[in-house]
RNA sequence: GGUGAGGUGGAUGAGUGGCUGAAAUCAACGGUUUGCUAAACCGUCGUACGGGCUUAAACCUGUACCGAGGGUUCGAAUCCCUCCCUCACCGCCA
């Protein structure tokens, strides 16, 4: 949620930012609508506060009159307060209408892209921020995509997932399961070594939590929902972990706040189709280690760079070819100011697969979270939040299987061997 | 799931209709004292949103908030209703 100064002092910047997200004039009108609502809000509050002040004062006087037995004075004041009350309830309903209209608009307005974000409509306009310059893995004739490798080596079984649950719920088995567990352990160890505190959060969250990180109302329908208990299955560990900080006022000295956590992620992926959903490319349940940070606004872009370096080091250690994209305005997430996507190259599928997304939300998320810190002047100020996948498992598994396959079997990257306990899947 | 007790500021905890945005203690912060530490003493010590003054801050002032929402009343932390949560015991159980 954008702070209100985005609609007054920062109005022009806001308009430019939204244009980068390809907003038309119609929707851009919301910006001035919010500004107008804000002015109205202040007017209503000033008037309402004055009316209430009168009532409060009068009530005190009535008390005094009652004590001193001045019944007549008390009664006449009471009737004044009663008249006042009508005006108050009138204004209050105006105030409620104003608030809900404001909130509805604010929920519909995404974050303002960082200056470096390129303009563009969709994924084809993303900027290659760092390309893969080394040679691509050359596979032998007869190299297979990961879903065929899975059958060959008995690593995961999509049909069993369908039988037990439905499409998009893979079942891992044997060395496939062990590889999965090894990766989780490896990623957590790497994050912990980089100073992130490990968290095991709940996997179901309430509506307040889902709202605070921006999944609701924007992504309602993309989350699995337990109707009986009104709880949502988390689409990412970002949701419960970032909410640790909801309604907190940190001391400036507490920065940087660095959390990491492994969770399964549940996504309905309503509307997805086609080649994207083949094998592990797009599933409803996958495992992910997430890193989350809260930072001083002056340091958040430095933190973003550190997170990028961290993800790079993971992919290097897994010996996977990757590139980094700077997402364009049209492809960026709703709440993000700047996002870098990591894609690994799948040699067998001959395509790039997204495995990580690292973002700075600036104050967009903390405004809804009410995550503040006390600055050196003793004032409360919104913190910046960031998060990134480090890393998302299913597609990493796909990449390892495909890129490291040889006629003799699938070679496990050295860094992972102490976690898997085997060096080849054959 | 049943029964009972309860939810007050960073913590403990007082407060059953107006003098309470909230006692007291502790913690924290600033200061005095001190060779250092400790102790003692003095002071500060919620958040949000308005208004005034101002370049701004400071400052002054108003409103709201005592789990959440609603109600009664001139007036609610205090009374009533609904919901949520916590604790204890019982039941069930991985």
Short mmCIF file of C-alpha atoms (C1' of nucleotides) in Angstrom, two decimals:
data_model
loop_
_atom_site.label_atom_id
_atom_site.label_comp_id
_atom_site.label_asym_id
_atom_site.label_seq_id
_atom_site.Cartn_x
_atom_site.Cartn_y
_atom_site.Cartn_z
CA UNK A 1 0.00 0.00 0.00
CA UNK A 2 1.43 3.34 -1.01
CA UNK A 3 1.86 6.02 1.61
CA UNK A 4 -0.35 9.06 1.16
CA UNK A 5 2.46 11.43 0.23
CA UNK A 6 2.58 9.52 -3.08
CA UNK A 7 -0.64 11.33 -3.98
CA UNK A 8 0.31 14.81 -2.90
CA UNK A 9 4.00 15.83 -2.95
CA UNK A 10 5.04 12.80 -5.00
CA UNK A 11 2.06 12.86 -7.34
CA UNK A 12 4.01 13.35 -10.58
CA UNK A 13 6.48 10.66 -9.69
CA UNK A 14 3.60 8.33 -8.90
CA UNK A 15 1.97 8.97 -12.25
CA UNK A 16 5.23 8.31 -14.08
CA UNK A 17 5.72 5.12 -12.11
CA UNK A 18 2.27 3.82 -12.86
CA UNK A 19 2.74 4.61 -16.53
CA UNK A 20 5.71 2.26 -16.41
CA UNK A 21 3.22 -0.34 -15.31
CA UNK A 22 1.25 0.53 -18.43
CA UNK A 23 -1.63 2.23 -16.70
CA UNK A 24 -4.05 4.06 -18.93
CA UNK A 25 -5.52 7.49 -18.19
CA UNK A 26 -8.60 5.91 -16.77
CA UNK A 27 -6.77 4.16 -13.97
CA UNK A 28 -4.32 7.03 -13.54
CA UNK A 29 -7.34 9.04 -12.47
CA UNK A 30 -7.32 7.05 -9.25
CA UNK A 31 -4.25 8.97 -8.13
CA UNK A 32 -6.03 12.30 -7.95
CA UNK A 33 -9.10 10.56 -6.60
CA UNK A 34 -7.04 9.38 -3.63
CA UNK A 35 -5.64 12.88 -3.16
CA UNK A 36 -9.17 14.30 -3.15
CA UNK A 37 -10.33 11.67 -0.69
CA UNK A 38 -7.40 12.50 1.55
CA UNK A 39 -8.31 16.17 1.59
CA UNK A 40 -11.91 15.26 2.34
CA UNK A 41 -10.73 12.91 5.07
CA UNK A 42 -8.87 15.72 6.80
CA UNK A 43 -11.85 18.04 6.57
CA UNK A 44 -14.15 15.41 8.00
CA UNK A 45 -11.78 14.63 10.80
CA UNK A 46 -11.28 18.26 11.78
CA UNK A 47 -15.01 18.80 11.99
CA UNK A 48 -15.65 15.49 13.71
CA UNK A 49 -12.93 16.10 16.26
CA UNK A 50 -14.39 19.47 17.09
CA UNK A 51 -17.87 18.03 17.54
CA UNK A 52 -16.54 15.29 19.75
CA UNK A 53 -14.52 17.78 21.74
CA UNK A 54 -17.73 19.69 22.40
CA UNK A 55 -19.51 16.53 23.54
CA UNK A 56 -16.65 15.53 25.80
CA UNK A 57 -16.49 18.96 27.36
CA UNK A 58 -20.26 19.09 27.80
CA UNK A 59 -20.32 15.65 29.41
CA UNK A 60 -17.81 16.77 31.98
CA UNK A 61 -19.91 19.82 32.73
CA UNK A 62 -23.06 17.73 33.03
CA UNK A 63 -21.27 15.63 35.61
CA UNK A 64 -20.40 18.73 37.57
CA UNK A 65 -23.93 20.10 37.34
CA UNK A 66 -25.34 16.80 38.58
CA UNK A 67 -22.97 16.83 41.52
CA UNK A 68 -23.87 20.35 42.51
CA UNK A 69 -27.54 19.60 41.98
CA UNK A 70 -28.07 22.00 39.06
CA UNK A 71 -30.59 19.76 37.30
CA UNK A 72 -31.88 22.38 34.89
CA UNK A 73 -28.46 23.27 33.52
CA UNK A 74 -27.63 19.58 33.17
CA UNK A 75 -30.80 18.86 31.22
CA UNK A 76 -30.31 21.73 28.83
CA UNK A 77 -26.75 20.65 28.12
CA UNK A 78 -27.92 17.09 27.60
CA UNK A 79 -30.25 18.14 24.85
CA UNK A 80 -27.42 20.06 23.19
CA UNK A 81 -25.26 16.96 23.31
CA UNK A 82 -28.10 14.92 21.86
CA UNK A 83 -28.39 17.30 18.90
CA UNK A 84 -24.63 17.20 18.51
CA UNK A 85 -24.74 13.44 18.45
CA UNK A 86 -26.90 13.43 15.34
CA UNK A 87 -24.34 15.52 13.48
CA UNK A 88 -21.58 13.24 14.73
CA UNK A 89 -23.21 10.07 13.49
CA UNK A 90 -23.91 11.78 10.20
CA UNK A 91 -20.27 12.73 9.79
CA UNK A 92 -19.15 9.33 10.92
CA UNK A 93 -21.00 7.60 8.15
CA UNK A 94 -19.38 10.02 5.70
CA UNK A 95 -16.05 9.22 7.28
CA UNK A 96 -16.65 5.47 6.95
CA UNK A 97 -17.58 5.84 3.30
CA UNK A 98 -14.48 7.93 2.71
CA UNK A 99 -12.26 5.38 4.43
CA UNK A 100 -13.57 2.37 2.59
CA UNK A 101 -13.39 4.12 -0.76
CA UNK A 102 -9.84 5.17 0.02
CA UNK A 103 -8.83 1.70 1.09
CA UNK A 104 -10.36 0.09 -1.95
CA UNK A 105 -8.37 2.41 -4.19
CA UNK A 106 -5.14 2.00 -2.26
CA UNK A 107 -5.44 -1.77 -2.49
CA UNK A 108 -5.75 -1.47 -6.25
CA UNK A 109 -2.71 0.75 -6.75
CA UNK A 110 0.58 -1.15 -7.03
CA UNK A 111 4.01 -0.08 -5.89
CA UNK A 112 5.91 2.56 -7.84
CA UNK A 113 8.75 1.01 -9.85
CA UNK A 114 12.28 2.00 -9.01
CA UNK A 115 13.93 4.44 -11.47
CA UNK A 116 16.00 1.62 -12.97
CA UNK A 117 12.97 -0.47 -13.93
CA UNK A 118 12.63 -0.64 -17.72
CA UNK A 119 9.32 0.11 -19.39
CA UNK A 120 7.60 -2.84 -20.97
CA UNK A 121 4.47 -4.89 -21.30
CA UNK A 122 5.49 -8.39 -20.35
CA UNK A 123 8.22 -10.94 -19.92
CA UNK A 124 9.60 -10.28 -23.41
CA UNK A 125 10.55 -6.76 -22.30
CA UNK A 126 12.56 -7.75 -19.26
CA UNK A 127 16.13 -6.56 -19.33
CA UNK A 128 18.91 -9.15 -19.20
CA UNK A 129 20.83 -7.74 -16.29
CA UNK A 130 23.49 -10.42 -16.25
CA UNK A 131 23.70 -12.99 -19.00
CA UNK A 132 25.35 -16.38 -18.92
CA UNK A 133 28.65 -15.91 -20.71
CA UNK A 134 30.17 -19.33 -20.20
CA UNK A 135 29.42 -22.18 -22.58
CA UNK A 136 26.07 -23.87 -22.27
CA UNK A 137 26.11 -27.47 -21.11
CA UNK A 138 26.26 -29.74 -24.11
CA UNK A 139 24.19 -32.81 -23.62
CA UNK A 140 24.71 -36.16 -25.24
CA UNK A 141 22.37 -37.42 -27.93
CA UNK A 142 19.32 -38.83 -26.32
CA UNK A 143 19.33 -36.50 -23.32
CA UNK A 144 15.92 -36.45 -21.71
CA UNK A 145 13.68 -33.85 -20.12
CA UNK A 146 13.36 -34.21 -16.36
CA UNK A 147 9.97 -35.91 -16.40
CA UNK A 148 11.41 -38.73 -18.50
CA UNK A 149 14.49 -38.91 -16.30
CA UNK A 150 12.17 -39.21 -13.33
CA UNK A 151 10.59 -42.30 -14.86
CA UNK A 152 13.93 -43.74 -15.83
CA UNK A 153 15.43 -43.39 -12.36
CA UNK A 154 12.26 -43.53 -10.29
CA UNK A 155 12.70 -40.05 -8.79
CA UNK A 156 9.22 -38.63 -8.72
CA UNK A 157 5.82 -39.77 -9.80
CA UNK A 158 3.19 -37.36 -11.07
CA UNK A 159 0.58 -40.05 -11.65
CA UNK A 160 0.72 -41.10 -8.02
CA UNK A 161 0.35 -37.45 -7.07
CA UNK A 162 -2.79 -37.32 -9.19
CA UNK A 163 -4.11 -40.48 -7.56
CA UNK A 164 -3.50 -39.16 -4.06
CA UNK A 165 -4.39 -35.52 -4.59
CA UNK A 166 -4.66 -34.23 -8.13
CA UNK A 167 -2.60 -32.75 -10.94
CA UNK A 168 0.30 -30.59 -9.86
CA UNK A 169 1.06 -32.41 -6.63
CA UNK A 170 4.25 -34.32 -7.27
CA UNK A 171 5.29 -37.28 -5.21
CA UNK A 172 9.04 -37.67 -4.80
CA UNK A 173 10.57 -41.01 -4.05
CA UNK A 174 13.89 -42.73 -3.48
CA UNK A 175 16.85 -40.66 -4.57
CA UNK A 176 14.45 -38.04 -5.88
CA UNK A 177 13.09 -37.51 -2.38
CA UNK A 178 16.55 -37.51 -0.92
CA UNK A 179 17.77 -34.96 -3.47
CA UNK A 180 14.87 -32.77 -2.51
CA UNK A 181 15.71 -32.99 1.17
CA UNK A 182 19.41 -32.41 0.48
CA UNK A 183 18.65 -29.22 -1.42
CA UNK A 184 16.49 -27.86 1.38
CA UNK A 185 19.21 -28.58 3.91
CA UNK A 186 21.88 -27.08 1.66
CA UNK A 187 19.92 -23.89 1.05
CA UNK A 188 19.13 -23.45 4.74
CA UNK A 189 22.76 -23.97 5.72
CA UNK A 190 23.91 -21.45 3.14
CA UNK A 191 21.38 -18.88 4.31
CA UNK A 192 22.23 -19.42 7.96
CA UNK A 193 25.91 -18.96 7.18
CA UNK A 194 25.01 -15.69 5.46
CA UNK A 195 23.47 -14.48 8.73
CA UNK A 196 19.80 -15.29 8.22
CA UNK A 197 17.99 -16.63 11.27
CA UNK A 198 16.16 -19.84 10.49
CA UNK A 199 12.39 -19.83 11.00
CA UNK A 200 9.89 -22.65 10.78
CA UNK A 201 6.62 -20.77 10.44
CA UNK A 202 3.03 -22.00 10.34
CA UNK A 203 1.97 -23.17 6.89
CA UNK A 204 -1.54 -21.82 7.26
CA UNK A 205 -2.23 -18.17 7.91
CA UNK A 206 -5.20 -16.03 8.79
CA UNK A 207 -6.69 -13.27 6.65
CA UNK A 208 -4.92 -10.49 8.56
CA UNK A 209 -1.57 -12.03 7.79
CA UNK A 210 -2.37 -12.62 4.13
CA UNK A 211 -3.59 -9.04 3.84
CA UNK A 212 -0.56 -7.51 5.48
CA UNK A 213 1.89 -8.91 2.92
CA UNK A 214 -0.43 -8.04 0.05
CA UNK A 215 -1.74 -11.48 -0.98
CA UNK A 216 -5.21 -10.32 -0.08
CA UNK A 217 -7.22 -8.96 -1.67
CA UNK A 218 -4.96 -8.96 -4.75
CA UNK A 219 -4.32 -12.71 -4.97
CA UNK A 220 -7.49 -14.06 -3.45
CA UNK A 221 -8.34 -17.10 -5.53
CA UNK A 222 -4.71 -18.02 -6.03
CA UNK A 223 -4.43 -19.34 -2.50
CA UNK A 224 -5.92 -22.53 -1.14
CA UNK A 225 -8.45 -21.69 1.54
CA UNK A 226 -9.77 -23.78 4.42
CA UNK A 227 -13.28 -22.48 4.64
CA UNK A 228 -14.17 -24.11 7.93
CA UNK A 229 -11.39 -22.33 9.82
CA UNK A 230 -10.97 -19.35 7.47
CA UNK A 231 -7.27 -20.06 6.96
CA UNK A 232 -5.12 -19.81 3.86
CA UNK A 233 -2.38 -22.23 2.83
CA UNK A 234 0.72 -20.15 2.31
CA UNK A 235 1.79 -19.50 -1.29
CA UNK A 236 5.28 -18.65 -0.02
CA UNK A 237 7.13 -18.47 3.30
CA UNK A 238 7.32 -14.74 2.73
CA UNK A 239 3.80 -14.45 4.11
CA UNK A 240 4.20 -15.91 7.60
CA UNK A 241 7.84 -14.85 7.99
CA UNK A 242 7.35 -11.21 7.02
CA UNK A 243 4.36 -11.08 9.35
CA UNK A 244 6.66 -11.72 12.28
CA UNK A 245 7.31 -8.00 11.94
CA UNK A 246 3.71 -6.87 11.64
CA UNK A 247 2.83 -3.99 14.00
CA UNK A 248 6.39 -3.78 15.28
CA UNK A 249 8.45 -0.72 16.00
CA UNK A 250 12.08 -1.74 15.75
CA UNK A 251 15.03 0.04 17.16
CA UNK A 252 17.29 1.34 14.43
CA UNK A 253 20.10 -0.75 15.92
CA UNK A 254 18.19 -3.95 15.20
CA UNK A 255 18.80 -3.63 11.46
CA UNK A 256 19.45 -5.64 9.45
CA UNK A 257 16.68 -8.09 10.29
CA UNK A 258 17.39 -11.27 8.35
CA UNK A 259 15.18 -14.34 8.35
CA UNK A 260 15.19 -17.48 6.28
CA UNK A 261 12.83 -20.39 6.25
CA UNK A 262 11.89 -23.51 4.42
CA UNK A 263 8.24 -24.21 3.72
CA UNK A 264 6.20 -25.99 1.15
CA UNK A 265 4.33 -23.49 -1.02
CA UNK A 266 0.78 -23.96 -2.23
CA UNK A 267 -0.53 -22.21 -5.29
CA UNK A 268 -3.73 -22.83 -7.14
CA UNK A 269 -2.22 -21.43 -10.35
CA UNK A 270 -5.69 -20.90 -11.67
CA UNK A 271 -5.55 -20.16 -15.39
CA UNK A 272 -2.16 -21.66 -16.18
CA UNK A 273 -1.91 -24.11 -19.03
CA UNK A 274 0.19 -25.52 -21.84
CA UNK A 275 3.86 -26.48 -21.96
CA UNK A 276 4.55 -24.51 -18.78
CA UNK A 277 2.86 -27.10 -16.65
CA UNK A 278 4.82 -30.08 -17.95
CA UNK A 279 6.72 -32.07 -15.32
CA UNK A 280 7.85 -29.92 -12.41
CA UNK A 281 7.76 -26.66 -14.35
CA UNK A 282 4.59 -25.48 -12.68
CA UNK A 283 3.02 -27.32 -9.78
CA UNK A 284 0.54 -26.61 -7.03
CA UNK A 285 2.86 -27.66 -4.24
CA UNK A 286 6.58 -27.08 -4.22
CA UNK A 287 9.30 -26.53 -1.66
CA UNK A 288 11.19 -23.31 -1.24
CA UNK A 289 13.70 -21.67 1.04
CA UNK A 290 12.91 -18.00 1.33
CA UNK A 291 15.06 -15.16 2.62
CA UNK A 292 13.37 -12.11 4.12
CA UNK A 293 14.90 -8.85 5.27
CA UNK A 294 13.80 -5.64 6.95
CA UNK A 295 16.15 -2.75 6.43
CA UNK A 296 16.78 0.89 7.03
CA UNK A 297 15.58 2.75 3.90
CA UNK A 298 19.11 3.97 3.23
CA UNK A 299 20.41 0.43 3.13
CA UNK A 300 17.74 -1.52 1.32
CA UNK A 301 19.29 -1.44 -2.14
CA UNK A 302 22.60 -2.53 -0.75
CA UNK A 303 20.70 -5.37 0.91
CA UNK A 304 19.08 -6.25 -2.41
CA UNK A 305 22.54 -6.57 -3.94
CA UNK A 306 23.67 -8.83 -1.12
CA UNK A 307 20.65 -11.04 -1.71
CA UNK A 308 21.44 -11.23 -5.41
CA UNK A 309 25.01 -12.23 -4.62
CA UNK A 310 23.70 -14.87 -2.26
CA UNK A 311 21.45 -16.43 -4.89
CA UNK A 312 24.25 -16.31 -7.45
CA UNK A 313 26.53 -18.20 -5.10
CA UNK A 314 23.90 -20.91 -4.68
CA UNK A 315 23.51 -21.41 -8.41
CA UNK A 316 27.29 -21.39 -8.87
CA UNK A 317 27.63 -24.10 -6.27
CA UNK A 318 24.95 -26.14 -7.98
CA UNK A 319 26.85 -25.68 -11.28
CA UNK A 320 23.79 -24.47 -13.12
CA UNK A 321 23.89 -21.97 -15.98
CA UNK A 322 21.77 -18.96 -15.12
CA UNK A 323 20.96 -15.44 -16.08
CA UNK A 324 19.53 -12.53 -14.14
CA UNK A 325 16.69 -10.41 -15.45
CA UNK A 326 15.62 -7.01 -14.31
CA UNK A 327 11.87 -7.18 -14.60
CA UNK A 328 10.11 -4.53 -16.62
CA UNK A 329 7.19 -2.49 -15.31
CA UNK A 330 4.63 -4.77 -16.92
CA UNK A 331 6.02 -7.99 -15.52
CA UNK A 332 6.81 -6.91 -11.98
CA UNK A 333 4.83 -8.08 -9.00
CA UNK A 334 2.17 -5.80 -7.59
CA UNK A 335 3.98 -4.93 -4.38
CA UNK A 336 7.53 -4.68 -5.68
CA UNK A 337 9.62 -1.61 -6.50
CA UNK A 338 12.44 -3.55 -8.12
CA UNK A 339 12.65 -7.25 -8.91
CA UNK A 340 15.41 -9.41 -10.26
CA UNK A 341 14.46 -12.85 -11.54
CA UNK A 342 16.93 -15.68 -11.78
CA UNK A 343 16.46 -18.18 -14.56
CA UNK A 344 18.37 -21.37 -15.05
CA UNK A 345 18.82 -22.81 -18.48
CA UNK A 346 17.29 -26.18 -19.01
CA UNK A 347 19.39 -27.76 -21.72
CA UNK A 348 17.03 -30.63 -22.33
CA UNK A 349 13.94 -28.43 -22.62
CA UNK A 350 15.97 -25.72 -24.34
CA UNK A 351 14.37 -23.00 -22.31
CA UNK A 352 14.93 -20.76 -19.31
CA UNK A 353 13.17 -21.60 -16.04
CA UNK A 354 12.56 -19.08 -13.29
CA UNK A 355 13.99 -20.28 -10.00
CA UNK A 356 14.23 -17.15 -7.92
CA UNK A 357 12.74 -13.73 -7.63
CA UNK A 358 14.44 -11.16 -5.43
CA UNK A 359 12.60 -7.95 -4.67
CA UNK A 360 12.74 -4.73 -2.74
CA UNK A 361 9.30 -3.56 -1.63
CA UNK A 362 10.57 -0.34 -0.11
CA UNK A 363 7.76 0.88 2.19
CA UNK A 364 4.90 -0.64 0.21
CA UNK A 365 4.69 -3.76 2.33
CA UNK A 366 5.74 -2.17 5.62
CA UNK A 367 2.99 0.42 5.27
CA UNK A 368 0.39 -2.31 5.37
CA UNK A 369 2.35 -4.32 7.92
CA UNK A 370 2.84 -1.22 10.07
CA UNK A 371 6.48 -2.16 10.35
CA UNK A 372 8.32 0.88 11.62
CA UNK A 373 11.55 1.74 13.31
CA UNK A 374 12.64 4.54 15.55
CA UNK A 375 15.14 6.67 13.68
CA UNK A 376 17.99 8.60 15.24
CA UNK A 377 15.66 11.53 15.86
CA UNK A 378 13.41 9.26 17.90
CA UNK A 379 10.66 9.41 15.28
CA UNK A 380 8.87 6.39 13.91
CA UNK A 381 9.48 5.73 10.25
CA UNK A 382 8.49 2.91 7.90
CA UNK A 383 11.16 0.30 7.29
CA UNK A 384 11.91 -1.28 3.92
CA UNK A 385 11.22 -4.97 3.36
CA UNK A 386 12.79 -7.34 0.87
CA UNK A 387 12.58 -10.98 0.07
CA UNK A 388 13.82 -13.55 -2.34
CA UNK A 389 13.75 -17.23 -3.08
CA UNK A 390 16.94 -18.98 -2.17
CA UNK A 391 15.79 -21.13 -3.79
CA UNK A 392 12.62 -22.64 -5.23
CA UNK A 393 13.06 -26.38 -5.35
CA UNK A 394 11.00 -28.03 -8.04
CA UNK A 395 12.60 -26.24 -10.96
CA UNK A 396 16.06 -26.53 -9.45
CA UNK A 397 15.51 -30.28 -9.32
CA UNK A 398 14.45 -30.16 -12.95
CA UNK A 399 17.59 -28.20 -13.81
CA UNK A 400 19.93 -30.50 -11.95
CA UNK A 401 18.43 -33.60 -13.50
CA UNK A 402 18.54 -32.25 -17.01
CA UNK A 403 21.82 -30.38 -17.04
CA UNK A 404 23.86 -32.90 -15.12
CA UNK A 405 22.69 -35.99 -16.96
CA UNK A 406 25.23 -38.25 -18.63
CA UNK A 407 24.75 -41.57 -20.40
CA UNK A 408 25.80 -43.19 -17.09
CA UNK A 409 23.45 -41.29 -14.84
CA UNK A 410 22.86 -37.94 -13.23
CA UNK A 411 25.87 -36.37 -11.54
CA UNK A 412 25.24 -34.63 -8.25
CA UNK A 413 27.06 -31.27 -7.90
CA UNK A 414 29.99 -31.52 -5.49
CA UNK A 415 28.56 -29.02 -3.05
CA UNK A 416 25.51 -31.20 -2.63
CA UNK A 417 27.14 -34.60 -2.30
CA UNK A 418 27.66 -34.44 1.44
CA UNK A 419 23.93 -33.73 1.74
CA UNK A 420 22.70 -36.43 -0.61
CA UNK A 421 25.18 -39.08 0.41
CA UNK A 422 25.54 -40.17 -3.21
CA UNK A 423 27.34 -38.61 -6.16
CA UNK A 424 25.35 -40.08 -9.02
CA UNK A 425 21.82 -41.14 -9.71
CA UNK A 426 21.96 -44.21 -11.89
"C1'" G B 1 -15.54 -30.71 22.37
"C1'" G B 2 -17.11 -29.55 27.93
"C1'" U B 3 -16.50 -26.48 32.42
"C1'" G B 4 -14.23 -22.46 34.89
"C1'" A B 5 -11.02 -18.04 35.08
"C1'" G B 6 -9.13 -14.15 32.41
"C1'" G B 7 -7.44 -10.49 28.26
"C1'" U B 8 -5.17 -2.92 30.74
"C1'" G B 9 1.02 0.68 28.20
"C1'" G B 10 7.97 -2.93 26.91
"C1'" A B 11 6.92 -6.34 31.58
"C1'" U B 12 4.28 -7.08 36.28
"C1'" G B 13 -0.17 -4.99 37.85
"C1'" A B 14 -4.12 -1.26 40.16
"C1'" G B 15 -8.44 0.46 38.37
"C1'" U B 16 -16.69 -1.67 38.59
"C1'" G B 17 -19.64 4.81 35.32
"C1'" G B 18 -17.17 11.28 35.25
"C1'" C B 19 -11.33 13.63 39.16
"C1'" U B 20 -8.13 7.67 34.27
"C1'" G B 21 -4.53 7.87 28.35
"C1'" A B 22 -4.73 5.21 32.62
"C1'" A B 23 -1.76 4.41 39.87
"C1'" A B 24 2.43 1.73 41.50
"C1'" U B 25 6.70 -1.31 40.66
"C1'" C B 26 10.29 -3.12 37.21
"C1'" A B 27 12.81 -2.59 32.64
"C1'" A B 28 14.63 1.16 29.21
"C1'" C B 29 16.63 6.06 28.13
"C1'" G B 30 18.95 11.00 29.71
"C1'" G B 31 21.36 13.37 33.81
"C1'" U B 32 23.69 14.17 38.90
"C1'" U B 33 27.05 11.76 42.14
"C1'" U B 34 31.51 8.32 41.70
"C1'" G B 35 38.72 6.60 40.74
"C1'" C B 36 35.73 2.33 38.06
"C1'" U B 37 31.42 -0.74 38.65
"C1'" A B 38 27.27 -0.91 41.65
"C1'" A B 39 23.95 1.81 44.58
"C1'" A B 40 21.34 6.33 45.44
"C1'" C B 41 18.88 10.62 43.61
"C1'" C B 42 16.44 13.73 39.60
"C1'" G B 43 14.09 13.63 34.95
"C1'" U B 44 11.99 11.24 30.46
"C1'" C B 45 9.31 7.12 29.23
"C1'" G B 46 2.54 4.57 24.11
"C1'" U B 47 0.66 4.82 19.04
"C1'" A B 48 -2.08 6.91 15.08
"C1'" C B 49 -4.60 10.81 12.79
"C1'" G B 50 -6.22 16.11 12.75
"C1'" G B 51 -5.74 21.59 13.97
"C1'" G B 52 -2.48 25.93 15.38
"C1'" C B 53 2.49 27.96 14.93
"C1'" U B 54 6.66 27.06 11.74
"C1'" U B 55 10.98 26.67 6.00
"C1'" A B 56 11.15 22.49 9.19
"C1'" A B 57 11.70 20.68 13.91
"C1'" A B 58 10.56 21.89 18.74
"C1'" C B 59 6.19 23.42 20.99
"C1'" C B 60 0.79 24.11 21.96
"C1'" U B 61 -3.90 21.77 21.15
"C1'" G B 62 -7.94 18.20 19.66
"C1'" U B 63 -9.67 13.23 18.59
"C1'" A B 64 -9.28 7.92 18.81
"C1'" C B 65 -7.32 3.53 20.96
"C1'" C B 66 -7.41 -0.63 27.87
"C1'" G B 67 -8.35 -8.24 22.71
"C1'" A B 68 -12.11 -7.06 18.17
"C1'" G B 69 -16.95 -5.37 16.81
"C1'" G B 70 -21.69 -3.59 18.34
"C1'" G B 71 -25.11 -1.62 22.28
"C1'" U B 72 -26.80 1.23 26.89
"C1'" U B 73 -25.60 6.36 28.83
"C1'" C B 74 -25.03 13.37 28.74
"C1'" G B 75 -20.50 10.39 29.88
"C1'" A B 76 -17.69 3.46 29.34
"C1'" A B 77 -11.18 0.37 30.59
"C1'" U B 78 -15.49 -0.03 34.00
"C1'" C B 79 -22.45 -2.12 32.45
"C1'" C B 80 -24.85 -5.43 28.31
"C1'" C B 81 -24.42 -8.55 23.63
"C1'" U B 82 -21.52 -11.18 19.81
"C1'" C B 83 -16.89 -12.88 18.30
"C1'" C B 84 -11.56 -13.88 18.91
"C1'" C B 85 -7.64 -15.30 21.98
"C1'" U B 86 -5.02 -17.06 26.54
"C1'" C B 87 -4.76 -20.05 30.94
"C1'" A B 88 -6.54 -24.23 34.18
"C1'" C B 89 -9.12 -28.84 34.64
"C1'" C B 90 -11.78 -32.77 32.04
"C1'" G B 91 -12.57 -35.45 27.39
"C1'" C B 92 -10.26 -36.92 22.75
"C1'" C B 93 -5.73 -37.65 20.25
"C1'" A B 94 -0.71 -37.41 16.41
#
